[in-house]
C-alpha cells in the first residue's frame, strides 16, 4: 500500500492511500454528490482542471464500462474518495478503476474523511489543492497549490475542444439512448442539420441530438458565427465545458453573432452561460458550485419539478438580464439560482443543468425535443 | 395546495406485530397521524394493538382499540363519519381493509374517499394477475408466469416457466405459503398450500429469477407528478431470499448509472401504470447478473417495511410526506426536514452506507428448522450505519442480542 498526500491551499494536509497513477497533480477541488456514474463524471470534459471529491462511500464497485465514457479519457486531474472497492461487480465491466486511471496518468487518494472535507469546501468554498502519489512533501505540494493560477478568467476550453470539425457517428454508448420517432414528435420526420459547438462536449449530448435523427456536425470552440452560418445549419447547439465563461471572449462574440442571425439555438451549462454573457449579463462564481445528480429545478411556467444532473461553478447573474428580452424558465429549488432562460423575440433558449444526464436522472430528456420543436417551427 | 374539502380522516393501524408484519408500521403510522393532525385535520385511528406508540392518547384525535375487521371499521365509520380514509400507512392490513370496505359498499354509503391510494391502484398492485396485465399493457418487463386456481391450471403454467418455479399465495402477507418448487413431485403440495393460504384461493407461479440481483426503490410522487427516488436498496442475498430475511444495503452498490437510471425510469412508469397518484411506493426489481436483464417483481402502493429502513437511512420522512401529499400538497410546497430550508422535492444523496441484518431468534423456537425461503421468517432486525459497507456490516453484527431492533450510528 502506497501513501498519498493531499494538500489544500489553506494548508490542510490529508494523508490516504494512493491508487491510479504515481504522479503529482494540482487542481481545483470540487465535490460531487452523485451516488452512481463515477465513470461518466471522471470522463466529463467540464471537470478539466478540477479534482473531484466523491461524497458517496464506495467508488470503483462497477469498474470501467467502455460504453459509459463521456469522452475518450478521464478528464479530471485527480479523484478523492472514501473507499476504493477491492472487487469489481458488474456484468459489463471491462477493467478496474485503478488500472484505468493508471493507464491515463490520473492519481487518486482513498481513505479520506470525505464528509469532513466536503463540509470544509461547502462552508469555506472551493479550494486549490495538490495531490501526490509519489511521495512529494506536503510543503512542496502546498507551494504548488498556492502558486497555481487557478481557473478564474482562464480559457480551459482550448484544452478540450476538438481540433477540427467532424460529423458525429453513433457509438457503442448510443444504444442506451432510445431513438425518438416521428410518431412521438412529428417535427423529427425531417432530418435536421445541427452544428454543435464543442467547448468540451459530453458525448451523451451528441447521442441525444442524434437520437432525434439529426445530422450533427461538431465544430471547434473558436469557430466564428460566419463560419457556422455558412454551413447553413437548421439549429446551433452550444455545449458544456470547463472553467470560467469570462475567459472566452471569442466564444461570446460568436454567440452574439448567432443570436443576431436568428438561427435557432440551444445551450447547456457553459453554453447557457455564454448566451447569458452575450445578452449582456455577467457570470459569477458560486460558493461551492452545483455538482451532482440530485438537484431539483422548477420549471416556472407550470411549477413542475425535475431532478437534474448538474455540474457548474459559475452562474449567470439574473439581475443583469433585460426582462423585456429574456424570460427566466428554470430556477434551482435548493438555492433559487438561475437554471434556465429563453429569449422572447428570438428562437434561443438554454439550461444550466444537464438534460443529457450521464450520470443522473432522465427527467429533463425532453428538453432536446424542445430544441427540435423550435427548429421545426422557425 | 392542501385540500380543504376534507376534515376528518380515518387511519387504520397495522394491528398485531407478527412475523411478516413488524413494528415498523407503528413508526410510520405515528409519523403520518402526527403530520395530518399538525395540518389541522381530525384524525380517527383504529388499531387492534394497544401496545403501540400510535395508540397513545395524544397522537390521534379519536383512538379506537378494536379488531381490524370490516365490521368494526364499518361501525366506526358510521359513528365518526370521516370524509376520507388513508389506508397506505398501516401496512398490508390497511390496504386489505380499504379493499374490503370499498367492495362491500361501506365507503360509498358513508361518502368516505380513499386518499393516498385509490381502489383501482390497490387492486392493480395487489392482484398479481392484474399487476402483470397492467405491466404488459405498457411494455414494462416482468418474469414469465401466471395465476392458478387448481393444480391443472398450475401444470399449464409450468409449461412456460419450467423448473424451478416460485409458487405463492396471492394476497398473503409476508410471503406466507410461498415456496420454491424444483421438480414435478413437489408441485401438487406447493400449489395446494398456496391456494389454501390465499384469501382468494389463488396460487401464483412464476419463472425462477433465483440468484438474480435484487433491488428496491423507495419512491414518492405527488399529484403534480413530481417524482423522486428516496432511496435505492440492494439485497446482499440474491433473489429467492425474502427481503425481510436478506441483508440489505442502502444505497445500491453494484449498478452503473445507466443501469440505475433504467430502474428509476421503470419505477416512475410502474407508478403511472398502476395509478398511484400520490404517496410513497416501493418497487422491487430483479437484475440478471450475467446479462443485465431487468424485470419488475412487484410494487407496494403504500408505506412498506423497506420504507422504514429508507426513512431511517436517509432522514426523508416517507410516511409523513405520504400523508401530506395524500391531502393535496406537492413536494415543492413541503419543507425538507433535514435542511429546514430547501424543499422536499429532492433526492437524498448518501455519503454513508446503511445495512439491515436480520436476526433469527432460534433459541425461542427450538423445534423450528430454518432454511432461507421466499417467505419471511425474520424475528428481529438490526440496522447499522457507517461510513462504508464493511464498517456498517461489522457494526450490525456486533450488536448484542438484547439490543436488537435498535439502530446504531458510528462515525469514523
GROMACS .gro file of C-alpha atoms in nm, chain A residues 9-378:
model
  370
    9UNK     CA    1  -0.430   2.590  -0.035
   10UNK     CA    2  -0.531   2.676   0.323
   11UNK     CA    3  -0.257   2.443   0.446
   12UNK     CA    4  -0.471   2.140   0.533
   13UNK     CA    5  -0.274   1.817   0.484
   14UNK     CA    6  -0.465   1.491   0.431
   15UNK     CA    7  -0.297   1.153   0.407
   16UNK     CA    8  -0.453   0.849   0.249
   17UNK     CA    9  -0.389   0.550   0.029
   18UNK     CA   10  -0.273   0.601  -0.327
   19UNK     CA   11  -0.443   0.448  -0.629
   20UNK     CA   12  -0.425   0.514  -1.001
   21UNK     CA   13  -0.111   0.676  -1.145
   22UNK     CA   14   0.203   0.758  -0.949
   23UNK     CA   15   0.238   1.132  -1.007
   24UNK     CA   16   0.174   1.484  -0.878
   25UNK     CA   17  -0.131   1.691  -0.974
   26UNK     CA   18  -0.254   2.041  -0.897
   27UNK     CA   19  -0.619   2.134  -0.940
   28UNK     CA   20  -0.929   2.300  -0.803
   29UNK     CA   21  -1.106   2.060  -0.563
   30UNK     CA   22  -1.485   2.027  -0.603
   31UNK     CA   23  -1.725   1.776  -0.453
   32UNK     CA   24  -1.982   1.570  -0.640
   33UNK     CA   25  -2.285   1.415  -0.467
   34UNK     CA   26  -2.386   1.165  -0.738
   35UNK     CA   27  -2.436   0.817  -0.597
   36UNK     CA   28  -2.383   0.646  -0.934
   37UNK     CA   29  -2.185   0.719  -1.250
   38UNK     CA   30  -1.830   0.792  -1.135
   39UNK     CA   31  -1.700   0.693  -1.477
   40UNK     CA   32  -1.916   0.950  -1.658
   41UNK     CA   33  -1.802   1.214  -1.409
   42UNK     CA   34  -1.434   1.130  -1.448
   43UNK     CA   35  -1.460   1.149  -1.829
   44UNK     CA   36  -1.666   1.472  -1.837
   45UNK     CA   37  -1.451   1.741  -2.003
   46UNK     CA   38  -1.623   2.006  -1.789
   47UNK     CA   39  -1.405   1.882  -1.500
   48UNK     CA   40  -1.084   1.979  -1.676
   49UNK     CA   41  -0.854   2.145  -1.427
   50UNK     CA   42  -1.051   2.006  -1.133
   51UNK     CA   43  -1.009   1.722  -0.889
   52UNK     CA   44  -1.332   1.552  -0.790
   53UNK     CA   45  -1.415   1.461  -0.432
   54UNK     CA   46  -1.687   1.195  -0.438
   55UNK     CA   47  -1.921   1.208  -0.139
   56UNK     CA   48  -2.056   0.856  -0.197
   57UNK     CA   49  -1.886   0.591   0.018
   58UNK     CA   50  -1.765   0.344  -0.241
   59UNK     CA   51  -1.604   0.415  -0.577
   60UNK     CA   52  -1.483   0.153  -0.823
   61UNK     CA   53  -1.758  -0.101  -0.742
   62UNK     CA   54  -1.869  -0.138  -1.103
   63UNK     CA   55  -1.527  -0.100  -1.265
   64UNK     CA   56  -1.497   0.071  -1.602
   65UNK     CA   57  -1.760   0.003  -1.869
   66UNK     CA   58  -1.640   0.103  -2.214
   67UNK     CA   59  -1.987   0.216  -2.330
   68UNK     CA   60  -2.016   0.467  -2.047
   69UNK     CA   61  -1.743   0.715  -2.141
   70UNK     CA   62  -1.838   1.079  -2.190
   71UNK     CA   63  -1.512   1.150  -2.375
   72UNK     CA   64  -1.210   0.947  -2.483
   73UNK     CA   65  -1.031   0.951  -2.148
   74UNK     CA   66  -1.052   1.066  -1.787
   75UNK     CA   67  -1.052   1.446  -1.783
   76UNK     CA   68  -1.020   1.513  -1.411
   77UNK     CA   69  -0.685   1.592  -1.255
   78UNK     CA   70  -0.743   1.369  -0.953
   79UNK     CA   71  -1.000   1.153  -0.772
   80UNK     CA   72  -1.051   1.192  -0.397
   81UNK     CA   73  -1.260   0.920  -0.234
   82UNK     CA   74  -1.361   0.749   0.089
   83UNK     CA   75  -1.318   0.388  -0.010
   84UNK     CA   76  -1.196   0.214  -0.325
   85UNK     CA   77  -1.384  -0.109  -0.386
   86UNK     CA   78  -1.138  -0.402  -0.382
   87UNK     CA   79  -1.362  -0.600  -0.618
   88UNK     CA   80  -1.544  -0.510  -0.935
   89UNK     CA   81  -1.904  -0.631  -0.954
   90UNK     CA   82  -2.081  -0.565  -1.282
   91UNK     CA   83  -2.164  -0.775  -1.585
   92UNK     CA   84  -2.037  -0.514  -1.834
   93UNK     CA   85  -1.718  -0.417  -1.657
   94UNK     CA   86  -1.400  -0.432  -1.867
   95UNK     CA   87  -1.131  -0.324  -1.621
   96UNK     CA   88  -1.081  -0.179  -1.276
   97UNK     CA   89  -1.097   0.191  -1.199
   98UNK     CA   90  -0.746   0.199  -1.057
   99UNK     CA   91  -0.590   0.030  -1.361
  100UNK     CA   92  -0.775   0.264  -1.595
  101UNK     CA   93  -0.661   0.575  -1.406
  102UNK     CA   94  -0.305   0.442  -1.406
  103UNK     CA   95  -0.318   0.396  -1.783
  104UNK     CA   96  -0.425   0.757  -1.824
  105UNK     CA   97  -0.187   0.911  -1.572
  106UNK     CA   98  -0.451   1.026  -1.323
  107UNK     CA   99  -0.375   0.992  -0.949
  108UNK     CA  100  -0.624   0.912  -0.675
  109UNK     CA  101  -0.640   0.913  -0.297
  110UNK     CA  102  -0.869   0.693  -0.087
  111UNK     CA  103  -0.932   0.660   0.285
  112UNK     CA  104  -1.022   1.029   0.308
  113UNK     CA  105  -1.285   1.153   0.553
  114UNK     CA  106  -1.490   1.283   0.265
  115UNK     CA  107  -1.772   1.415   0.482
  116UNK     CA  108  -1.537   1.638   0.678
  117UNK     CA  109  -1.364   1.757   0.362
  118UNK     CA  110  -1.694   1.821   0.183
  119UNK     CA  111  -1.816   2.030   0.475
  120UNK     CA  112  -1.495   2.227   0.463
  121UNK     CA  113  -1.544   2.303   0.093
  122UNK     CA  114  -1.912   2.378   0.140
  123UNK     CA  115  -1.854   2.618   0.427
  124UNK     CA  116  -1.528   2.774   0.312
  125UNK     CA  117  -1.575   2.748  -0.064
  126UNK     CA  118  -1.387   2.566  -0.340
  127UNK     CA  119  -1.010   2.543  -0.288
  128UNK     CA  120  -0.698   2.494  -0.494
  129UNK     CA  121  -0.521   2.173  -0.399
  130UNK     CA  122  -0.230   1.945  -0.488
  131UNK     CA  123  -0.208   1.565  -0.466
  132UNK     CA  124   0.097   1.345  -0.474
  133UNK     CA  125   0.103   0.968  -0.503
  134UNK     CA  126   0.482   0.957  -0.540
  135UNK     CA  127   0.597   1.095  -0.208
  136UNK     CA  128   0.629   1.468  -0.274
  137UNK     CA  129   0.649   1.658   0.055
  138UNK     CA  130   0.347   1.846   0.192
  139UNK     CA  131   0.547   2.173   0.191
  140UNK     CA  132   0.618   2.140  -0.179
  141UNK     CA  133   0.254   2.043  -0.253
  142UNK     CA  134   0.132   2.349  -0.062
  143UNK     CA  135   0.360   2.573  -0.268
  144UNK     CA  136   0.233   2.406  -0.588
  145UNK     CA  137  -0.130   2.466  -0.491
  146UNK     CA  138  -0.070   2.827  -0.391
  147UNK     CA  139   0.142   2.912  -0.696
  148UNK     CA  140  -0.107   2.765  -0.940
  149UNK     CA  141  -0.306   3.033  -1.121
  150UNK     CA  142  -0.642   2.858  -1.077
  151UNK     CA  143  -0.933   2.858  -1.319
  152UNK     CA  144  -1.085   3.207  -1.285
  153UNK     CA  145  -1.061   3.408  -1.606
  154UNK     CA  146  -0.869   3.127  -1.776
  155UNK     CA  147  -0.952   2.961  -2.108
  156UNK     CA  148  -0.973   2.590  -2.020
  157UNK     CA  149  -1.183   2.517  -2.327
  158UNK     CA  150  -0.886   2.521  -2.564
  159UNK     CA  151  -0.751   2.214  -2.381
  160UNK     CA  152  -1.058   2.002  -2.451
  161UNK     CA  153  -1.219   2.126  -2.775
  162UNK     CA  154  -1.178   1.923  -3.094
  163UNK     CA  155  -0.906   2.032  -3.336
  164UNK     CA  156  -1.117   2.006  -3.649
  165UNK     CA  157  -1.486   1.978  -3.720
  166UNK     CA  158  -1.633   1.629  -3.766
  167UNK     CA  159  -1.964   1.452  -3.826
  168UNK     CA  160  -2.092   1.271  -3.515
  169UNK     CA  161  -2.139   0.898  -3.575
  170UNK     CA  162  -2.330   0.694  -3.315
  171UNK     CA  163  -2.100   0.494  -3.088
  172UNK     CA  164  -2.135   0.196  -2.853
  173UNK     CA  165  -2.296   0.412  -2.585
  174UNK     CA  166  -2.573   0.522  -2.824
  175UNK     CA  167  -2.773   0.204  -2.764
  176UNK     CA  168  -2.855   0.339  -2.417
  177UNK     CA  169  -3.034   0.640  -2.571
  178UNK     CA  170  -3.366   0.548  -2.733
  179UNK     CA  171  -3.435   0.699  -3.076
  180UNK     CA  172  -3.724   0.944  -3.087
  181UNK     CA  173  -3.961   0.865  -3.373
  182UNK     CA  174  -4.188   1.097  -3.569
  183UNK     CA  175  -4.487   0.927  -3.402
  184UNK     CA  176  -4.365   1.068  -3.072
  185UNK     CA  177  -4.258   1.406  -3.209
  186UNK     CA  178  -4.385   1.497  -3.557
  187UNK     CA  179  -4.113   1.753  -3.623
  188UNK     CA  180  -3.843   1.484  -3.644
  189UNK     CA  181  -3.992   1.345  -3.965
  190UNK     CA  182  -3.726   1.565  -4.127
  191UNK     CA  183  -3.356   1.510  -4.079
  192UNK     CA  184  -3.236   1.842  -3.941
  193UNK     CA  185  -2.878   1.957  -3.957
  194UNK     CA  186  -2.733   2.077  -3.629
  195UNK     CA  187  -2.397   2.239  -3.570
  196UNK     CA  188  -2.271   2.166  -3.219
  197UNK     CA  189  -2.001   2.382  -3.065
  198UNK     CA  190  -1.751   2.169  -2.876
  199UNK     CA  191  -1.641   2.357  -2.566
  200UNK     CA  192  -1.573   2.017  -2.407
  201UNK     CA  193  -1.891   1.842  -2.516
  202UNK     CA  194  -2.019   1.533  -2.339
  203UNK     CA  195  -2.085   1.250  -2.581
  204UNK     CA  196  -2.430   1.183  -2.435
  205UNK     CA  197  -2.539   1.524  -2.566
  206UNK     CA  198  -2.437   1.417  -2.916
  207UNK     CA  199  -2.613   1.082  -2.867
  208UNK     CA  200  -2.931   1.267  -2.771
  209UNK     CA  201  -2.917   1.514  -3.061
  210UNK     CA  202  -2.860   1.219  -3.291
  211UNK     CA  203  -3.148   1.023  -3.135
  212UNK     CA  204  -3.384   1.277  -3.295
  213UNK     CA  205  -3.245   1.176  -3.634
  214UNK     CA  206  -3.037   1.492  -3.671
  215UNK     CA  207  -2.718   1.525  -3.871
  216UNK     CA  208  -2.477   1.660  -3.616
  217UNK     CA  209  -2.157   1.841  -3.713
  218UNK     CA  210  -1.924   1.917  -3.423
  219UNK     CA  211  -1.709   2.229  -3.459
  220UNK     CA  212  -1.413   2.363  -3.256
  221UNK     CA  213  -1.475   2.629  -2.992
  222UNK     CA  214  -1.309   2.910  -3.191
  223UNK     CA  215  -1.534   2.871  -3.496
  224UNK     CA  216  -1.684   3.212  -3.580
  225UNK     CA  217  -2.053   3.289  -3.628
  226UNK     CA  218  -1.998   3.350  -4.000
  227UNK     CA  219  -1.827   3.014  -4.043
  228UNK     CA  220  -2.116   2.839  -3.873
  229UNK     CA  221  -2.382   3.029  -4.069
  230UNK     CA  222  -2.202   2.942  -4.394
  231UNK     CA  223  -2.279   2.577  -4.310
  232UNK     CA  224  -2.650   2.671  -4.322
  233UNK     CA  225  -2.749   2.474  -4.010
  234UNK     CA  226  -3.114   2.433  -3.908
  235UNK     CA  227  -3.005   2.478  -3.549
  236UNK     CA  228  -2.695   2.553  -3.344
  237UNK     CA  229  -2.607   2.384  -3.016
  238UNK     CA  230  -2.369   2.530  -2.754
  239UNK     CA  231  -2.208   2.266  -2.535
  240UNK     CA  232  -2.099   2.234  -2.176
  241UNK     CA  233  -1.734   2.288  -2.096
  242UNK     CA  234  -1.477   2.356  -1.828
  243UNK     CA  235  -1.373   2.672  -1.649
  244UNK     CA  236  -1.484   3.032  -1.640
  245UNK     CA  237  -1.703   3.172  -1.921
  246UNK     CA  238  -1.533   3.508  -1.863
  247UNK     CA  239  -1.218   3.359  -2.016
  248UNK     CA  240  -1.388   3.303  -2.353
  249UNK     CA  241  -1.447   3.643  -2.521
  250UNK     CA  242  -1.418   3.487  -2.870
  251UNK     CA  243  -1.699   3.242  -2.793
  252UNK     CA  244  -1.923   3.518  -2.654
  253UNK     CA  245  -1.867   3.712  -2.975
  254UNK     CA  246  -1.964   3.413  -3.190
  255UNK     CA  247  -2.276   3.352  -2.978
  256UNK     CA  248  -2.377   3.722  -3.013
  257UNK     CA  249  -2.347   3.693  -3.391
  258UNK     CA  250  -2.554   3.375  -3.394
  259UNK     CA  251  -2.827   3.527  -3.174
  260UNK     CA  252  -2.836   3.825  -3.411
  261UNK     CA  253  -2.874   3.595  -3.715
  262UNK     CA  254  -3.197   3.440  -3.580
  263UNK     CA  255  -3.079   3.080  -3.614
  264UNK     CA  256  -3.248   2.850  -3.355
  265UNK     CA  257  -3.002   2.796  -3.074
  266UNK     CA  258  -2.986   2.582  -2.760
  267UNK     CA  259  -2.719   2.590  -2.490
  268UNK     CA  260  -2.634   2.363  -2.197
  269UNK     CA  261  -2.422   2.460  -1.895
  270UNK     CA  262  -2.124   2.662  -2.029
  271UNK     CA  263  -2.329   2.717  -2.347
  272UNK     CA  264  -2.603   2.867  -2.129
  273UNK     CA  265  -2.351   3.093  -1.956
  274UNK     CA  266  -2.217   3.211  -2.293
  275UNK     CA  267  -2.571   3.301  -2.404
  276UNK     CA  268  -2.610   3.492  -2.076
  277UNK     CA  269  -2.289   3.684  -2.136
  278UNK     CA  270  -2.382   3.750  -2.499
  279UNK     CA  271  -2.707   3.902  -2.368
  280UNK     CA  272  -2.507   4.141  -2.154
  281UNK     CA  273  -2.524   3.958  -1.820
  282UNK     CA  274  -2.223   3.890  -1.601
  283UNK     CA  275  -2.140   3.544  -1.468
  284UNK     CA  276  -2.037   3.493  -1.107
  285UNK     CA  277  -1.874   3.211  -0.914
  286UNK     CA  278  -2.099   3.008  -0.684
  287UNK     CA  279  -1.953   2.939  -0.341
  288UNK     CA  280  -1.915   2.564  -0.388
  289UNK     CA  281  -2.093   2.506  -0.716
  290UNK     CA  282  -2.359   2.250  -0.807
  291UNK     CA  283  -2.213   1.907  -0.878
  292UNK     CA  284  -2.436   1.603  -0.851
  293UNK     CA  285  -2.729   1.404  -0.978
  294UNK     CA  286  -2.995   1.510  -0.729
  295UNK     CA  287  -3.054   1.880  -0.795
  296UNK     CA  288  -3.422   1.981  -0.812
  297UNK     CA  289  -3.513   2.258  -1.053
  298UNK     CA  290  -3.856   2.409  -1.105
  299UNK     CA  291  -3.998   2.497  -1.445
  300UNK     CA  292  -4.152   2.834  -1.363
  301UNK     CA  293  -4.431   2.841  -1.627
  302UNK     CA  294  -4.612   2.541  -1.468
  303UNK     CA  295  -4.433   2.465  -1.141
  304UNK     CA  296  -4.314   2.120  -1.249
  305UNK     CA  297  -4.010   1.989  -1.061
  306UNK     CA  298  -3.732   1.799  -1.238
  307UNK     CA  299  -3.449   1.618  -1.061
  308UNK     CA  300  -3.144   1.703  -1.268
  309UNK     CA  301  -2.774   1.636  -1.311
  310UNK     CA  302  -2.568   1.949  -1.259
  311UNK     CA  303  -2.205   2.044  -1.284
  312UNK     CA  304  -2.126   2.412  -1.269
  313UNK     CA  305  -1.923   2.655  -1.061
  314UNK     CA  306  -2.040   2.970  -1.237
  315UNK     CA  307  -2.387   3.115  -1.275
  316UNK     CA  308  -2.547   3.380  -1.496
  317UNK     CA  309  -2.627   3.690  -1.288
  318UNK     CA  310  -3.002   3.718  -1.309
  319UNK     CA  311  -3.027   4.089  -1.230
  320UNK     CA  312  -2.820   4.176  -1.538
  321UNK     CA  313  -3.071   4.026  -1.779
  322UNK     CA  314  -3.319   4.250  -1.957
  323UNK     CA  315  -3.659   4.104  -1.863
  324UNK     CA  316  -3.821   4.255  -2.174
  325UNK     CA  317  -3.589   4.042  -2.381
  326UNK     CA  318  -3.540   3.730  -2.165
  327UNK     CA  319  -3.776   3.503  -1.973
  328UNK     CA  320  -3.640   3.302  -1.678
  329UNK     CA  321  -3.761   2.944  -1.728
  330UNK     CA  322  -3.589   2.733  -1.461
  331UNK     CA  323  -3.472   2.801  -1.108
  332UNK     CA  324  -3.289   2.584  -0.857
  333UNK     CA  325  -3.514   2.470  -0.571
  334UNK     CA  326  -3.206   2.442  -0.350
  335UNK     CA  327  -3.066   2.795  -0.368
  336UNK     CA  328  -3.303   2.978  -0.606
  337UNK     CA  329  -3.021   3.035  -0.857
  338UNK     CA  330  -3.089   3.080  -1.229
  339UNK     CA  331  -3.110   2.745  -1.412
  340UNK     CA  332  -3.264   2.828  -1.749
  341UNK     CA  333  -3.370   3.109  -1.980
  342UNK     CA  334  -3.550   3.171  -2.307
  343UNK     CA  335  -3.539   3.475  -2.534
  344UNK     CA  336  -3.873   3.635  -2.603
  345UNK     CA  337  -3.811   3.751  -2.960
  346UNK     CA  338  -3.550   3.505  -3.085
  347UNK     CA  339  -3.550   3.125  -3.109
  348UNK     CA  340  -3.288   3.089  -2.836
  349UNK     CA  341  -3.305   2.901  -2.505
  350UNK     CA  342  -3.065   2.743  -2.262
  351UNK     CA  343  -3.041   2.546  -1.939
  352UNK     CA  344  -2.772   2.545  -1.675
  353UNK     CA  345  -2.833   2.181  -1.579
  354UNK     CA  346  -2.764   1.871  -1.790
  355UNK     CA  347  -3.071   1.726  -1.966
  356UNK     CA  348  -2.847   1.456  -2.120
  357UNK     CA  349  -2.779   1.339  -1.759
  358UNK     CA  350  -2.498   1.077  -1.780
  359UNK     CA  351  -2.483   1.043  -1.492
  360UNK     CA  352  -2.814   1.146  -1.344
  361UNK     CA  353  -3.191   1.121  -1.370
  362UNK     CA  354  -3.362   1.130  -1.709
  363UNK     CA  355  -3.632   1.378  -1.603
  364UNK     CA  356  -3.511   1.653  -1.838
  365UNK     CA  357  -3.453   1.447  -2.156
  366UNK     CA  358  -3.747   1.607  -2.335
  367UNK     CA  359  -3.567   1.941  -2.344
  368UNK     CA  360  -3.383   1.814  -2.653
  369UNK     CA  361  -3.727   1.772  -2.808
  370UNK     CA  362  -3.799   2.139  -2.730
  371UNK     CA  363  -3.494   2.229  -2.939
  372UNK     CA  364  -3.624   2.034  -3.238
  373UNK     CA  365  -3.971   2.181  -3.198
  374UNK     CA  366  -3.811   2.523  -3.205
  375UNK     CA  367  -3.616   2.432  -3.519
  376UNK     CA  368  -3.929   2.291  -3.685
  377UNK     CA  369  -4.136   2.594  -3.602
  378UNK     CA  370  -3.892   2.859  -3.720
   0.00000   0.00000   0.00000
